[in-house]
Amino acid sequence: MLTVNNTKAWLERFADKIKTNKAYLSELDSVIGDGDHGNNMARGVKAMKEKLAEGDYVEPEEVLKDASMALLSKIGGASGPLYGSAFLGMSKQADQDSADIHAIVKAGLDGITKRGKAEVGEKTMVDVWSPIVEHLEKGTVTIEAVQDSVEATKDLKASKGRASYLGERSLGELDPGAVSSGYLFEAMIEGEIIDE
Amino acid sequence: MKKIINQPDQVVDQMLKGFVYANGERVKRVPNTTVIVQKHKEKNKVALVSGGGSGHEPAHTGFVGKGMLTAAVAGEVFTSPSPDQVLEGIKAADNGAGVLLIIKNYTGDVMNFEMAKELAEAEGIVVEQLIVDDDIAVEDSTHTAGKRGVAGTVIVHKILGAAADLGMSLTDIKALGDRLVKQMKSIGVAMTAATVPEVGKPGFSLADDEMEYGVGIHSEPGYHRTKVKSSASIAEELVSKLKQAFDFQNGETYGLLVNGLGATPLMEQYIFLHDVEKQLANEDVDVAFKKVGALMTSLDMNGVSLTLVKLEQDWLKLWQHPVDVTDW
């Protein structure tokens, strides 16, 4: 289940992964987008980390809400509203039931699809969030499962976002938003938030 | 990368400071935001707010002033501003007659501006939005995010800005904008890609003897890469694409904009305009206004775009309406 401490640790771990891979994310984005995903995400998670360090939290949903607002206002571009909506959705669900990680992540996915209107198979972050929600439901989520779903975006043709202008040329490339979402779930698994 | 900058992550803030220093008589910056707003606003006139990623200067801050935009919101380079910033822009611009958001059709811009619209409406401000998608290089299909918004956005600022200055209502301005966007098409060509300061290298690579038709203003790929052609040959290609898209009819009247993408000298823009003139002379259409200059740039991209707008009867008057902005 989510607690204030493990939620903060999860998001700090996520922030560190983004920071470490900032150049890599931008490199991926320059192939099929406009080359700023790493910089934008790094700016967002830095603001998130600073905000979480200041906060005096009682419930995990408060941590998620502050994360949502920091990401929404600091990432910019399309990723800002998408990550912001995901974390806001997770915060609302955690307020209902902080023990059900599957329901929380599913609420995050719902936030993304409502804002971005992308469906599975369009080479976006949804193509990581959606299989992870299924794995969480079945209790089969692993680091390998996360990496497989990220890797699988290579075989998809983009039809949403800026990568869609590439059409066929987007085949064979990883989706940067899928990769950054992968870090979020790797951090979640490493943080041992998911109950056996 | 050779650029006259300091820290790459400070370029937007430092640019805005320089802009306000130069134009402090006309505009001011809303404290702790990236919003530039008219200093002397007029009550009960509809406010126009635009913006988007930075790197397209003078768009959009250079068009803030009487007769064009009421406020502009600057995002990071090539990155839409966030909803809280756009909300500040809406609040600063509102004169009590409603606000029209002019948004270039990019996924991020549309999402952030729509969220800001929802937030502003929750605060009781009447807001409409207009999405500009003039770039015909990209097919408008369900397989892409749709046509992109490029240089034609500045024509929208001009025509709707005049309408607002003449006291037209928000509903009427929005309706005028919808018609205008439908009758406006752009297409561009790039000789080089833009280099985003925080990235440090060009968004894509073109060989020294290559150019690409249809590149977007953030270095999105175009529709055809070829050996570098003459200005006359480029004009022939771009005009033929526009002719096809408009299906020119005898006696129609158009306005045109030749827009430099950042690194193309004005000399080359005029040479290109002259070639466009020769191409259009073969068609039985009138050109009522011409505008040349780097109005919607892509940082240091070398290239031009050509925009045509099919005019309705009273639009020329709006085009000629006087403005007091920095960069028209």
mmCIF file with all atom_site columns, N, CA and C in Angstrom, chain B residues 199-258:
data_model
loop_
_atom_site.group_PDB
_atom_site.id
_atom_site.type_symbol
_atom_site.label_atom_id
_atom_site.label_alt_id
_atom_site.label_comp_id
_atom_site.label_asym_id
_atom_site.label_entity_id
_atom_site.label_seq_id
_atom_site.pdbx_PDB_ins_code
_atom_site.Cartn_x
_atom_site.Cartn_y
_atom_site.Cartn_z
_atom_site.occupancy
_atom_site.B_iso_or_equiv
_atom_site.pdbx_formal_charge
_atom_site.auth_seq_id
_atom_site.auth_comp_id
_atom_site.auth_asym_id
_atom_site.auth_atom_id
_atom_site.pdbx_PDB_model_num
ATOM 1   N N  . VAL B 1 199 ? 19.601  21.725 -26.145 1.00 0.00 ? 199 VAL B N  1
ATOM 2   C CA . VAL B 1 199 ? 19.979  20.473 -26.818 1.00 0.00 ? 199 VAL B CA 1
ATOM 3   C C  . VAL B 1 199 ? 21.382  20.607 -27.421 1.00 0.00 ? 199 VAL B C  1
ATOM 4   N N  . GLY B 1 200 ? 21.649  21.770 -28.025 1.00 0.00 ? 200 GLY B N  1
ATOM 5   C CA . GLY B 1 200 ? 23.011  22.050 -28.457 1.00 0.00 ? 200 GLY B CA 1
ATOM 6   C C  . GLY B 1 200 ? 23.377  21.586 -29.855 1.00 0.00 ? 200 GLY B C  1
ATOM 7   N N  . LYS B 1 201 ? 22.467  20.887 -30.519 1.00 0.00 ? 201 LYS B N  1
ATOM 8   C CA . LYS B 1 201 ? 22.744  20.517 -31.909 1.00 0.00 ? 201 LYS B CA 1
ATOM 9   C C  . LYS B 1 201 ? 21.459  20.576 -32.718 1.00 0.00 ? 201 LYS B C  1
ATOM 10  N N  . PRO B 1 202 ? 21.569  20.660 -34.046 1.00 0.00 ? 202 PRO B N  1
ATOM 11  C CA . PRO B 1 202 ? 20.374  20.832 -34.877 1.00 0.00 ? 202 PRO B CA 1
ATOM 12  C C  . PRO B 1 202 ? 19.365  19.688 -34.714 1.00 0.00 ? 202 PRO B C  1
ATOM 13  N N  . GLY B 1 203 ? 18.077  20.012 -34.860 1.00 0.00 ? 203 GLY B N  1
ATOM 14  C CA . GLY B 1 203 ? 16.999  19.041 -34.674 1.00 0.00 ? 203 GLY B CA 1
ATOM 15  C C  . GLY B 1 203 ? 17.013  17.910 -35.696 1.00 0.00 ? 203 GLY B C  1
ATOM 16  N N  . PHE B 1 204 ? 17.590  18.144 -36.855 1.00 0.00 ? 204 PHE B N  1
ATOM 17  C CA . PHE B 1 204 ? 17.805  17.065 -37.823 1.00 0.00 ? 204 PHE B CA 1
ATOM 18  C C  . PHE B 1 204 ? 18.969  17.501 -38.703 1.00 0.00 ? 204 PHE B C  1
ATOM 19  N N  . SER B 1 205 ? 19.507  16.603 -39.477 1.00 0.00 ? 205 SER B N  1
ATOM 20  C CA . SER B 1 205 ? 20.644  17.021 -40.284 1.00 0.00 ? 205 SER B CA 1
ATOM 21  C C  . SER B 1 205 ? 20.312  16.955 -41.770 1.00 0.00 ? 205 SER B C  1
ATOM 22  N N  . LEU B 1 206 ? 20.715  17.999 -42.448 1.00 0.00 ? 206 LEU B N  1
ATOM 23  C CA . LEU B 1 206 ? 20.603  18.076 -43.900 1.00 0.00 ? 206 LEU B CA 1
ATOM 24  C C  . LEU B 1 206 ? 22.023  18.263 -44.419 1.00 0.00 ? 206 LEU B C  1
ATOM 25  N N  . ALA B 1 207 ? 22.381  17.551 -45.480 1.00 0.00 ? 207 ALA B N  1
ATOM 26  C CA . ALA B 1 207 ? 23.706  17.740 -46.065 1.00 0.00 ? 207 ALA B CA 1
ATOM 27  C C  . ALA B 1 207 ? 23.819  19.162 -46.622 1.00 0.00 ? 207 ALA B C  1
ATOM 28  N N  . ASP B 1 208 ? 25.044  19.607 -46.852 1.00 0.00 ? 208 ASP B N  1
ATOM 29  C CA . ASP B 1 208 ? 25.270  20.978 -47.323 1.00 0.00 ? 208 ASP B CA 1
ATOM 30  C C  . ASP B 1 208 ? 24.523  21.295 -48.613 1.00 0.00 ? 208 ASP B C  1
ATOM 31  N N  . ASP B 1 209 ? 24.276  20.264 -49.414 1.00 0.00 ? 209 ASP B N  1
ATOM 32  C CA . ASP B 1 209 ? 23.623  20.506 -50.710 1.00 0.00 ? 209 ASP B CA 1
ATOM 33  C C  . ASP B 1 209 ? 22.160  20.038 -50.721 1.00 0.00 ? 209 ASP B C  1
ATOM 34  N N  . GLU B 1 210 ? 21.595  19.873 -49.515 1.00 0.00 ? 210 GLU B N  1
ATOM 35  C CA . GLU B 1 210 ? 20.199  19.398 -49.442 1.00 0.00 ? 210 GLU B CA 1
ATOM 36  C C  . GLU B 1 210 ? 19.265  20.411 -48.803 1.00 0.00 ? 210 GLU B C  1
ATOM 37  N N  . MET B 1 211 ? 17.990  20.312 -49.130 1.00 0.00 ? 211 MET B N  1
ATOM 38  C CA . MET B 1 211 ? 16.951  21.088 -48.448 1.00 0.00 ? 211 MET B CA 1
ATOM 39  C C  . MET B 1 211 ? 15.710  20.197 -48.320 1.00 0.00 ? 211 MET B C  1
ATOM 40  N N  . GLU B 1 212 ? 14.759  20.638 -47.473 1.00 0.00 ? 212 GLU B N  1
ATOM 41  C CA . GLU B 1 212 ? 13.573  19.803 -47.279 1.00 0.00 ? 212 GLU B CA 1
ATOM 42  C C  . GLU B 1 212 ? 12.313  20.658 -47.328 1.00 0.00 ? 212 GLU B C  1
ATOM 43  N N  . TYR B 1 213 ? 11.357  20.228 -48.149 1.00 0.00 ? 213 TYR B N  1
ATOM 44  C CA . TYR B 1 213 ? 10.057  20.899 -48.234 1.00 0.00 ? 213 TYR B CA 1
ATOM 45  C C  . TYR B 1 213 ? 9.153   20.463 -47.088 1.00 0.00 ? 213 TYR B C  1
ATOM 46  N N  . GLY B 1 214 ? 8.392   21.410 -46.559 1.00 0.00 ? 214 GLY B N  1
ATOM 47  C CA . GLY B 1 214 ? 7.340   21.053 -45.612 1.00 0.00 ? 214 GLY B CA 1
ATOM 48  C C  . GLY B 1 214 ? 7.770   20.868 -44.168 1.00 0.00 ? 214 GLY B C  1
ATOM 49  N N  . VAL B 1 215 ? 8.994   21.316 -43.832 1.00 0.00 ? 215 VAL B N  1
ATOM 50  C CA . VAL B 1 215 ? 9.472   21.186 -42.453 1.00 0.00 ? 215 VAL B CA 1
ATOM 51  C C  . VAL B 1 215 ? 8.647   22.092 -41.537 1.00 0.00 ? 215 VAL B C  1
ATOM 52  N N  . GLY B 1 216 ? 8.348   21.614 -40.329 1.00 0.00 ? 216 GLY B N  1
ATOM 53  C CA . GLY B 1 216 ? 7.573   22.409 -39.380 1.00 0.00 ? 216 GLY B CA 1
ATOM 54  C C  . GLY B 1 216 ? 8.459   23.376 -38.607 1.00 0.00 ? 216 GLY B C  1
ATOM 55  N N  . ILE B 1 217 ? 7.836   24.269 -37.844 1.00 0.00 ? 217 ILE B N  1
ATOM 56  C CA . ILE B 1 217 ? 8.608   25.304 -37.146 1.00 0.00 ? 217 ILE B CA 1
ATOM 57  C C  . ILE B 1 217 ? 9.314   24.791 -35.902 1.00 0.00 ? 217 ILE B C  1
ATOM 58  N N  . HIS B 1 218 ? 9.265   23.499 -35.620 1.00 0.00 ? 218 HIS B N  1
ATOM 59  C CA . HIS B 1 218 ? 10.112  22.915 -34.560 1.00 0.00 ? 218 HIS B CA 1
ATOM 60  C C  . HIS B 1 218 ? 10.989  21.843 -35.180 1.00 0.00 ? 218 HIS B C  1
ATOM 61  N N  . SER B 1 219 ? 11.299  21.990 -36.460 1.00 0.00 ? 219 SER B N  1
ATOM 62  C CA . SER B 1 219 ? 12.107  21.003 -37.175 1.00 0.00 ? 219 SER B CA 1
ATOM 63  C C  . SER B 1 219 ? 11.414  19.657 -37.350 1.00 0.00 ? 219 SER B C  1
ATOM 64  N N  . GLU B 1 220 ? 10.078  19.627 -37.331 1.00 0.00 ? 220 GLU B N  1
ATOM 65  C CA . GLU B 1 220 ? 9.394   18.380 -37.663 1.00 0.00 ? 220 GLU B CA 1
ATOM 66  C C  . GLU B 1 220 ? 9.669   18.075 -39.138 1.00 0.00 ? 220 GLU B C  1
ATOM 67  N N  . PRO B 1 221 ? 9.713   16.797 -39.468 1.00 0.00 ? 221 PRO B N  1
ATOM 68  C CA . PRO B 1 221 ? 10.050  16.417 -40.837 1.00 0.00 ? 221 PRO B CA 1
ATOM 69  C C  . PRO B 1 221 ? 9.019   16.915 -41.848 1.00 0.00 ? 221 PRO B C  1
ATOM 70  N N  . GLY B 1 222 ? 9.491   17.157 -43.058 1.00 0.00 ? 222 GLY B N  1
ATOM 71  C CA . GLY B 1 222 ? 8.612   17.619 -44.117 1.00 0.00 ? 222 GLY B CA 1
ATOM 72  C C  . GLY B 1 222 ? 8.188   16.492 -45.029 1.00 0.00 ? 222 GLY B C  1
ATOM 73  N N  . TYR B 1 223 ? 7.873   16.836 -46.280 1.00 0.00 ? 223 TYR B N  1
ATOM 74  C CA . TYR B 1 223 ? 7.349   15.798 -47.180 1.00 0.00 ? 223 TYR B CA 1
ATOM 75  C C  . TYR B 1 223 ? 8.327   15.394 -48.270 1.00 0.00 ? 223 TYR B C  1
ATOM 76  N N  . HIS B 1 224 ? 9.380   16.194 -48.475 1.00 0.00 ? 224 HIS B N  1
ATOM 77  C CA . HIS B 1 224 ? 10.287  15.828 -49.570 1.00 0.00 ? 224 HIS B CA 1
ATOM 78  C C  . HIS B 1 224 ? 11.658  16.454 -49.376 1.00 0.00 ? 224 HIS B C  1
ATOM 79  N N  . ARG B 1 225 ? 12.697  15.608 -49.416 1.00 0.00 ? 225 ARG B N  1
ATOM 80  C CA . ARG B 1 225 ? 14.062  16.104 -49.291 1.00 0.00 ? 225 ARG B CA 1
ATOM 81  C C  . ARG B 1 225 ? 14.691  16.074 -50.673 1.00 0.00 ? 225 ARG B C  1
ATOM 82  N N  . THR B 1 226 ? 15.416  17.138 -51.024 1.00 0.00 ? 226 THR B N  1
ATOM 83  C CA . THR B 1 226 ? 15.963  17.218 -52.375 1.00 0.00 ? 226 THR B CA 1
ATOM 84  C C  . THR B 1 226 ? 17.259  18.021 -52.373 1.00 0.00 ? 226 THR B C  1
ATOM 85  N N  . LYS B 1 227 ? 17.969  18.033 -53.505 1.00 0.00 ? 227 LYS B N  1
ATOM 86  C CA . LYS B 1 227 ? 19.133  18.909 -53.654 1.00 0.00 ? 227 LYS B CA 1
ATOM 87  C C  . LYS B 1 227 ? 18.648  20.353 -53.611 1.00 0.00 ? 227 LYS B C  1
ATOM 88  N N  . VAL B 1 228 ? 19.501  21.261 -53.144 1.00 0.00 ? 228 VAL B N  1
ATOM 89  C CA . VAL B 1 228 ? 19.126  22.671 -53.040 1.00 0.00 ? 228 VAL B CA 1
ATOM 90  C C  . VAL B 1 228 ? 18.732  23.214 -54.419 1.00 0.00 ? 228 VAL B C  1
ATOM 91  N N  . LYS B 1 229 ? 17.588  23.903 -54.429 1.00 0.00 ? 229 LYS B N  1
ATOM 92  C CA . LYS B 1 229 ? 17.046  24.453 -55.679 1.00 0.00 ? 229 LYS B CA 1
ATOM 93  C C  . LYS B 1 229 ? 17.152  25.981 -55.674 1.00 0.00 ? 229 LYS B C  1
ATOM 94  N N  . SER B 1 230 ? 16.915  26.585 -56.836 1.00 0.00 ? 230 SER B N  1
ATOM 95  C CA . SER B 1 230 ? 16.889  28.047 -56.933 1.00 0.00 ? 230 SER B CA 1
ATOM 96  C C  . SER B 1 230 ? 15.621  28.577 -56.283 1.00 0.00 ? 230 SER B C  1
ATOM 97  N N  . SER B 1 231 ? 15.639  29.870 -55.975 1.00 0.00 ? 231 SER B N  1
ATOM 98  C CA . SER B 1 231 ? 14.463  30.528 -55.417 1.00 0.00 ? 231 SER B CA 1
ATOM 99  C C  . SER B 1 231 ? 13.263  30.356 -56.352 1.00 0.00 ? 231 SER B C  1
ATOM 100 N N  . ALA B 1 232 ? 13.500  30.523 -57.663 1.00 0.00 ? 232 ALA B N  1
ATOM 101 C CA . ALA B 1 232 ? 12.406  30.407 -58.639 1.00 0.00 ? 232 ALA B CA 1
ATOM 102 C C  . ALA B 1 232 ? 11.782  29.012 -58.587 1.00 0.00 ? 232 ALA B C  1
ATOM 103 N N  . SER B 1 233 ? 12.634  28.014 -58.463 1.00 0.00 ? 233 SER B N  1
ATOM 104 C CA . SER B 1 233 ? 12.150  26.649 -58.446 1.00 0.00 ? 233 SER B CA 1
ATOM 105 C C  . SER B 1 233 ? 11.379  26.340 -57.146 1.00 0.00 ? 233 SER B C  1
ATOM 106 N N  . ILE B 1 234 ? 11.869  26.891 -56.037 1.00 0.00 ? 234 ILE B N  1
ATOM 107 C CA . ILE B 1 234 ? 11.169  26.712 -54.750 1.00 0.00 ? 234 ILE B CA 1
ATOM 108 C C  . ILE B 1 234 ? 9.802   27.399 -54.812 1.00 0.00 ? 234 ILE B C  1
ATOM 109 N N  . ALA B 1 235 ? 9.762   28.618 -55.384 1.00 0.00 ? 235 ALA B N  1
ATOM 110 C CA . ALA B 1 235 ? 8.495   29.347 -55.502 1.00 0.00 ? 235 ALA B CA 1
ATOM 111 C C  . ALA B 1 235 ? 7.505   28.551 -56.348 1.00 0.00 ? 235 ALA B C  1
ATOM 112 N N  . GLU B 1 236 ? 8.004   27.944 -57.418 1.00 0.00 ? 236 GLU B N  1
ATOM 113 C CA . GLU B 1 236 ? 7.131   27.160 -58.290 1.00 0.00 ? 236 GLU B CA 1
ATOM 114 C C  . GLU B 1 236 ? 6.508   25.994 -57.519 1.00 0.00 ? 236 GLU B C  1
ATOM 115 N N  . GLU B 1 237 ? 7.333   25.298 -56.722 1.00 0.00 ? 237 GLU B N  1
ATOM 116 C CA . GLU B 1 237 ? 6.843   24.157 -55.937 1.00 0.00 ? 237 GLU B CA 1
ATOM 117 C C  . GLU B 1 237 ? 5.815   24.600 -54.880 1.00 0.00 ? 237 GLU B C  1
ATOM 118 N N  . LEU B 1 238 ? 6.159   25.645 -54.123 1.00 0.00 ? 238 LEU B N  1
ATOM 119 C CA . LEU B 1 238 ? 5.274   26.051 -53.020 1.00 0.00 ? 238 LEU B CA 1
ATOM 120 C C  . LEU B 1 238 ? 3.959   26.642 -53.545 1.00 0.00 ? 238 LEU B C  1
ATOM 121 N N  . VAL B 1 239 ? 4.053   27.461 -54.601 1.00 0.00 ? 239 VAL B N  1
ATOM 122 C CA . VAL B 1 239 ? 2.821   28.045 -55.154 1.00 0.00 ? 239 VAL B CA 1
ATOM 123 C C  . VAL B 1 239 ? 1.943   26.945 -55.749 1.00 0.00 ? 239 VAL B C  1
ATOM 124 N N  . SER B 1 240 ? 2.569   25.944 -56.378 1.00 0.00 ? 240 SER B N  1
ATOM 125 C CA . SER B 1 240 ? 1.739   24.887 -56.974 1.00 0.00 ? 240 SER B CA 1
ATOM 126 C C  . SER B 1 240 ? 1.019   24.074 -55.896 1.00 0.00 ? 240 SER B C  1
ATOM 127 N N  . LYS B 1 241 ? 1.700   23.866 -54.756 1.00 0.00 ? 241 LYS B N  1
ATOM 128 C CA . LYS B 1 241 ? 1.034   23.164 -53.640 1.00 0.00 ? 241 LYS B CA 1
ATOM 129 C C  . LYS B 1 241 ? -0.160  23.977 -53.123 1.00 0.00 ? 241 LYS B C  1
ATOM 130 N N  . LEU B 1 242 ? 0.058   25.284 -52.991 1.00 0.00 ? 242 LEU B N  1
ATOM 131 C CA . LEU B 1 242 ? -1.014  26.142 -52.473 1.00 0.00 ? 242 LEU B CA 1
ATOM 132 C C  . LEU B 1 242 ? -2.162  26.243 -53.484 1.00 0.00 ? 242 LEU B C  1
ATOM 133 N N  . LYS B 1 243 ? -1.790  26.339 -54.758 1.00 0.00 ? 243 LYS B N  1
ATOM 134 C CA . LYS B 1 243 ? -2.811  26.429 -55.811 1.00 0.00 ? 243 LYS B CA 1
ATOM 135 C C  . LYS B 1 243 ? -3.725  25.203 -55.767 1.00 0.00 ? 243 LYS B C  1
ATOM 136 N N  . GLN B 1 244 ? -3.076  24.056 -55.624 1.00 0.00 ? 244 GLN B N  1
ATOM 137 C CA . GLN B 1 244 ? -3.815  22.796 -55.560 1.00 0.00 ? 244 GLN B CA 1
ATOM 138 C C  . GLN B 1 244 ? -4.731  22.765 -54.327 1.00 0.00 ? 244 GLN B C  1
ATOM 139 N N  . ALA B 1 245 ? -4.184  23.213 -53.184 1.00 0.00 ? 245 ALA B N  1
ATOM 140 C CA . ALA B 1 245 ? -4.957  23.164 -51.940 1.00 0.00 ? 245 ALA B CA 1
ATOM 141 C C  . ALA B 1 245 ? -6.142  24.131 -51.967 1.00 0.00 ? 245 ALA B C  1
ATOM 142 N N  . PHE B 1 246 ? -5.932  25.292 -52.585 1.00 0.00 ? 246 PHE B N  1
ATOM 143 C CA . PHE B 1 246 ? -7.013  26.288 -52.645 1.00 0.00 ? 246 PHE B CA 1
ATOM 144 C C  . PHE B 1 246 ? -7.966  26.028 -53.809 1.00 0.00 ? 246 PHE B C  1
ATOM 145 N N  . ASP B 1 247 ? -7.447  25.404 -54.859 1.00 0.00 ? 247 ASP B N  1
ATOM 146 C CA . ASP B 1 247 ? -8.195  25.293 -56.111 1.00 0.00 ? 247 ASP B CA 1
ATOM 147 C C  . ASP B 1 247 ? -8.574  26.694 -56.607 1.00 0.00 ? 247 ASP B C  1
ATOM 148 N N  . PHE B 1 248 ? -7.521  27.468 -56.963 1.00 0.00 ? 248 PHE B N  1
ATOM 149 C CA . PHE B 1 248 ? -7.705  28.864 -57.401 1.00 0.00 ? 248 PHE B CA 1
ATOM 150 C C  . PHE B 1 248 ? -8.859  29.027 -58.398 1.00 0.00 ? 248 PHE B C  1
ATOM 151 N N  . GLN B 1 249 ? -9.717  30.021 -58.161 1.00 0.00 ? 249 GLN B N  1
ATOM 152 C CA . GLN B 1 249 ? -10.783 30.363 -59.110 1.00 0.00 ? 249 GLN B CA 1
ATOM 153 C C  . GLN B 1 249 ? -10.538 31.784 -59.611 1.00 0.00 ? 249 GLN B C  1
ATOM 154 N N  . ASN B 1 250 ? -10.905 32.031 -60.854 1.00 0.00 ? 250 ASN B N  1
ATOM 155 C CA . ASN B 1 250 ? -10.715 33.355 -61.435 1.00 0.00 ? 250 ASN B CA 1
ATOM 156 C C  . ASN B 1 250 ? -11.359 34.441 -60.589 1.00 0.00 ? 250 ASN B C  1
ATOM 157 N N  . GLY B 1 251 ? -10.617 35.535 -60.418 1.00 0.00 ? 251 GLY B N  1
ATOM 158 C CA . GLY B 1 251 ? -11.183 36.698 -59.754 1.00 0.00 ? 251 GLY B CA 1
ATOM 159 C C  . GLY B 1 251 ? -11.099 36.678 -58.232 1.00 0.00 ? 251 GLY B C  1
ATOM 160 N N  . GLU B 1 252 ? -10.553 35.629 -57.662 1.00 0.00 ? 252 GLU B N  1
ATOM 161 C CA . GLU B 1 252 ? -10.417 35.603 -56.200 1.00 0.00 ? 252 GLU B CA 1
ATOM 162 C C  . GLU B 1 252 ? -9.332  36.570 -55.753 1.00 0.00 ? 252 GLU B C  1
ATOM 163 N N  . THR B 1 253 ? -9.485  37.060 -54.515 1.00 0.00 ? 253 THR B N  1
ATOM 164 C CA . THR B 1 253 ? -8.487  37.971 -53.967 1.00 0.00 ? 253 THR B CA 1
ATOM 165 C C  . THR B 1 253 ? -7.783  37.305 -52.779 1.00 0.00 ? 253 THR B C  1
ATOM 166 N N  . TYR B 1 254 ? -6.458  37.401 -52.783 1.00 0.00 ? 254 TYR B N  1
ATOM 167 C CA . TYR B 1 254 ? -5.657  36.776 -51.725 1.00 0.00 ? 254 TYR B CA 1
ATOM 168 C C  . TYR B 1 254 ? -4.769  37.796 -51.030 1.00 0.00 ? 254 TYR B C  1
ATOM 169 N N  . GLY B 1 255 ? -4.339  37.448 -49.819 1.00 0.00 ? 255 GLY B N  1
ATOM 170 C CA . GLY B 1 255 ? -3.256  38.154 -49.153 1.00 0.00 ? 255 GLY B CA 1
ATOM 171 C C  . GLY B 1 255 ? -2.104  37.178 -49.051 1.00 0.00 ? 255 GLY B C  1
ATOM 172 N N  . LEU B 1 256 ? -0.874  37.681 -49.004 1.00 0.00 ? 256 LEU B N  1
ATOM 173 C CA . LEU B 1 256 ? 0.239   36.739 -48.885 1.00 0.00 ? 256 LEU B CA 1
ATOM 174 C C  . LEU B 1 256 ? 1.280   37.197 -47.879 1.00 0.00 ? 256 LEU B C  1
ATOM 175 N N  . LEU B 1 257 ? 1.903   36.210 -47.269 1.00 0.00 ? 257 LEU B N  1
ATOM 176 C CA . LEU B 1 257 ? 2.990   36.446 -46.316 1.00 0.00 ? 257 LEU B CA 1
ATOM 177 C C  . LEU B 1 257 ? 4.172   35.561 -46.682 1.00 0.00 ? 257 LEU B C  1
ATOM 178 N N  . VAL B 1 258 ? 5.317   36.199 -46.940 1.00 0.00 ? 258 VAL B N  1
ATOM 179 C CA . VAL B 1 258 ? 6.575   35.455 -47.048 1.00 0.00 ? 258 VAL B CA 1
ATOM 180 C C  . VAL B 1 258 ? 7.269   35.614 -45.704 1.00 0.00 ? 258 VAL B C  1
#
